[in-house]
Amino acid sequence: MTVRHLDRLFAPKSIALIGASRKPNSVGAVLARNLFGSGFAGPIMPVNPHETAINGALCYKTVADLPLTPDLAVIATPPDTVAGLIAELGARGCRAAVVLTAGFGEGTDAAQKAAGEARVLEVLQAARPHLLRVIGPNCLGIAVPGVGVNATFAHVAPAKGDIALVTQSGAVATALLDWAQPHGIGFSHVVSLGDMADVDFGDMLDYLASEPSVRAVLLYVEHITNARKFMSAARAAARSRPVIVVKSGRTALAQAAAQSHTGALAGSDAVYDAAFRRAGMLRVGTMAELFSAAETLARARRPNGDRLAVLTNGGGIGVMALDAMAGEAVQLAALTPEAQAALDRVLPATWSHANPVDIIGDAGPERYRAALDILLDAPEVDGVLVLNCPTALADSDDAARAVVDATAARTPDRRKTVLTAWLGDHTAAKARRTFTAAKLPTFETPEDAMRAFGQLTRFRRNQEEALQTPQSVEGEFEIDLAAARTPIDRALAEGRDWLDEVEAKAVLKAFGVPVVETRRAKTPAEVGQIAAELLPLGRVAVKILSPDILHKTDVGGVALGLKTPEDAEAAAVRVLARATEQKPDARIDGFTVQQMIAKEVSHELICGITNDATFGPVVVFGKGGIAVEVIRDTQIALPPLNMTLARELIGRTRVARQLAGYRGRPPADLDAIALALVKLARLATDVPEILEIDINPLLADAHGVVALDARIKVAPFGTRRQPAIKAYPTALEKEMVLRDGTVLKLRPVRPQDADAYRPNLAKCDADDIRRRFFGPLKTVPDALIARLTQIDYDREMCFLAVPPADDGEIYGWVRVTADPDNRHCEYAILVRSDWQGHGLGLKLMEEIVAYGRWRGTGEIWGTILRENDAMIDMVRQLGFQISADPDDTALVKARLALQ
């Protein structure tokens, strides 16, 4: 379940407080004080067998004595009583409970953990038959100031506002509430999830995404339970409002048990970072930054890029601002000669003649205004940070008003991001009030302001990446799944965890990853024979082949640059001797012989797959070679990948600058590197038995890539977690025959279809567009195209009818979007005007109805213009029931039960 009955939690009509107390400073007493004092309009019913009244309200002995069934039950009783109370409440019809009680497996004592986990199972078993939702246990509680609910034992009551705060830690929640009160920050919801036995982050994001009272969502995360649900919910929520997250454990050691290079480099915090980025969320480093980022995103205009100009009346604070730029997603804007010449005309000769633009300590409002106007007009500037140090030579308040006037005077198409930092306290207070009144972000220090601009640029980048149109690659490589599975199935049948090098390269080759030809030899003599066959192509390398030796260079198990068969045979004898000396217990299966790849200018890279305990398979890329752990230049992304996401992954590494070319060295083939990453990601999603892939090195130059060495670790199906993001469902592609015998291809939409959408929409006449979108559509925004083509296959589906050649033509499409509980899904359909009359619309509706039944969706529904008789008649043929839309007389609702 996800959002089912969460309305009972956050908009209850009645509340039962079980465990209410009059004992001073007890949880039950504080809960009662907060609940009764929060202005809740409905009945609050305390339950305690030992009290007659609490806070002036009649106290009931048991749940059975309650005069009515509560929408929400708040439970603060001993842990062994909770499951029974949940069962009793559920039987009465209560559908939501907040369990503040601890004792459900916290701590490190093994016996206590086992007993606590058993209690959790009992609670869930008691709740499940009644679909009763549980927040907690071991939590602070929940608060919804807008409806007068404060079911927490916090020491301060949250003020009403438009920020939703969701945290696992009750202590963090109280600290944030305490910090927010003097800063005037209010909340729409405060939710302490505790141990997350039932309601988790994914559920909360799904619920809050549809709440109009929520402007921004702040998360404090310790761990995620259901990664796929979380990613689906986070991606949906982040499309409609800022979702800002701080996660503890940033410095956790990487997974110690991982045996391959990629496993050792993929620490869990880095995977969380990749997940937050992929979802379009903004991650910050501290709790205080949660609120500052929310306010910045609310007040500041989003910059179009990361190039920042700094305008200051003091050189020292300008330098401080530059120091703060390190580590932020900010670049110092390089002022053009034209901008510098314009500044020369309005500034004294002693100005800095560079960025930061130091306009000298005696700068008055006219000088601030003139310089700011020039910087805001400069195309090379995406944003301006305006700094001021108080001096006796000029009035800081006047300078502040000049900044406000300069920004207010600009037309919307000429506005840019402006942040301010007026240093000091007494002198700066009035200026800060001026900026706040004008809704200009203002900060106390240059460091805070620089961090805020970095947050803006990272948020913009994360959001824009979700809307970029990726290059199509599906038709550029073919996979041979059977060939890939053969060595994997053989290894599993033999009880092996690791494929040998030849098998690993066969798997990669089956998915189109270029590999160097590698052959297996049993003896040194056979090594010499194979070398004789390969040497006409160039020198050869000989490596030891052993399931117990993963890093061959560590044991001297590699010999390179061999020129003759005799050299190769002798090298095999040497590597065998060294390997057996270093690893006397290792099983030796022989040797591998491979062609040496001679490239004058090339880069050794590492790429692969590792398995994260929470998010499943992840893709790793970075600088390779034998010093990979020392250099530690790797980045992580969640599969599946397209070319856009693969290039972004490459761009986050330091080695990306070398790959771009330098000092006469040609750039590497970035498309080939990106394509290799796309193929690896496809391997991770298509072959669930793969736990790890380690390609090191992947040799890259201007002409392409080739894998020189590879290892693959496997495990039986079901061992690893499923990918956190559902991949393109190839299995749903099929042939479709229309009533006139026309054969078309039916397939799910792909992000790569974005380029084809506009020209095919252009082939629809205006009336068809009006009936589909309920109004004219003169232009198709990029955001709409991205939304139509970049779907979450776990919750949405869009089938396209295309020609068998799949050449970019789209004759029609039908889509459904399911609610998080999969109880209902809404459909929408459009058939190109020149393809109407062939029965395509009916066929598409039949397919989407069948898909909904296959998924187990409860109902499919849609909205139709009342005048659209053809659509109404068509869906009636399929069994849909038509009814009036209660909110719009021009529309009707079509509904069909699927189960």
PDB file of N, CA and C in Angstrom, residues 50 53 106 115 132 175 318 398 524 570 662 680 877 892:
ATOM      1  N   HIS A  50      -7.223   3.967  34.135  1.00  0.00           N
ATOM      2  CA  HIS A  50      -6.998   4.437  35.496  1.00  0.00           C
ATOM      3  C   HIS A  50      -7.390   5.897  35.700  1.00  0.00           C
ATOM      4  N   ALA A  53     -10.919  11.595  33.804  1.00  0.00           N
ATOM      5  CA  ALA A  53     -10.903  12.688  32.818  1.00  0.00           C
ATOM      6  C   ALA A  53      -9.474  13.162  32.627  1.00  0.00           C
ATOM      7  N   GLU A 106      14.766  -1.710  18.375  1.00  0.00           N
ATOM      8  CA  GLU A 106      15.837  -0.717  18.355  1.00  0.00           C
ATOM      9  C   GLU A 106      17.031  -1.228  19.169  1.00  0.00           C
ATOM     10  N   ALA A 115      12.979  -9.872  19.730  1.00  0.00           N
ATOM     11  CA  ALA A 115      11.663  -9.702  20.353  1.00  0.00           C
ATOM     12  C   ALA A 115      10.926  -8.506  19.730  1.00  0.00           C
ATOM     13  N   LEU A 132      -5.460  -0.995   7.842  1.00  0.00           N
ATOM     14  CA  LEU A 132      -5.192   0.079   8.801  1.00  0.00           C
ATOM     15  C   LEU A 132      -3.743   0.526   8.637  1.00  0.00           C
ATOM     16  N   ALA A 175      14.499  19.062  17.090  1.00  0.00           N
ATOM     17  CA  ALA A 175      15.537  20.075  16.877  1.00  0.00           C
ATOM     18  C   ALA A 175      15.153  21.022  15.752  1.00  0.00           C
ATOM     19  N   GLY A 318      35.014  39.748  -1.316  1.00  0.00           N
ATOM     20  CA  GLY A 318      34.949  39.127  -2.636  1.00  0.00           C
ATOM     21  C   GLY A 318      35.818  37.886  -2.691  1.00  0.00           C
ATOM     22  N   ASP A 398      20.893  52.581   1.549  1.00  0.00           N
ATOM     23  CA  ASP A 398      20.666  53.140   0.216  1.00  0.00           C
ATOM     24  C   ASP A 398      21.124  52.161  -0.866  1.00  0.00           C
ATOM     25  N   PRO A 524      51.252 -24.247 -20.628  1.00  0.00           N
ATOM     26  CA  PRO A 524      52.143 -23.288 -21.282  1.00  0.00           C
ATOM     27  C   PRO A 524      52.352 -23.606 -22.756  1.00  0.00           C
ATOM     28  N   ALA A 570      57.155 -19.229 -22.286  1.00  0.00           N
ATOM     29  CA  ALA A 570      58.003 -19.000 -21.111  1.00  0.00           C
ATOM     30  C   ALA A 570      57.302 -18.091 -20.103  1.00  0.00           C
ATOM     31  N   TYR A 662      43.439  17.492 -24.431  1.00  0.00           N
ATOM     32  CA  TYR A 662      44.239  18.562 -23.830  1.00  0.00           C
ATOM     33  C   TYR A 662      45.640  18.519 -24.428  1.00  0.00           C
ATOM     34  N   LEU A 680      26.018  -1.652 -20.518  1.00  0.00           N
ATOM     35  CA  LEU A 680      26.203  -2.262 -19.202  1.00  0.00           C
ATOM     36  C   LEU A 680      24.938  -2.123 -18.358  1.00  0.00           C
ATOM     37  N   GLN A 877     -18.592   0.408 -26.387  1.00  0.00           N
ATOM     38  CA  GLN A 877     -18.428  -0.924 -26.966  1.00  0.00           C
ATOM     39  C   GLN A 877     -17.572  -1.820 -26.066  1.00  0.00           C
ATOM     40  N   VAL A 892     -17.826  14.402 -19.752  1.00  0.00           N
ATOM     41  CA  VAL A 892     -18.407  13.207 -19.151  1.00  0.00           C
ATOM     42  C   VAL A 892     -17.266  12.319 -18.667  1.00  0.00           C
TER      43      VAL A 892
END
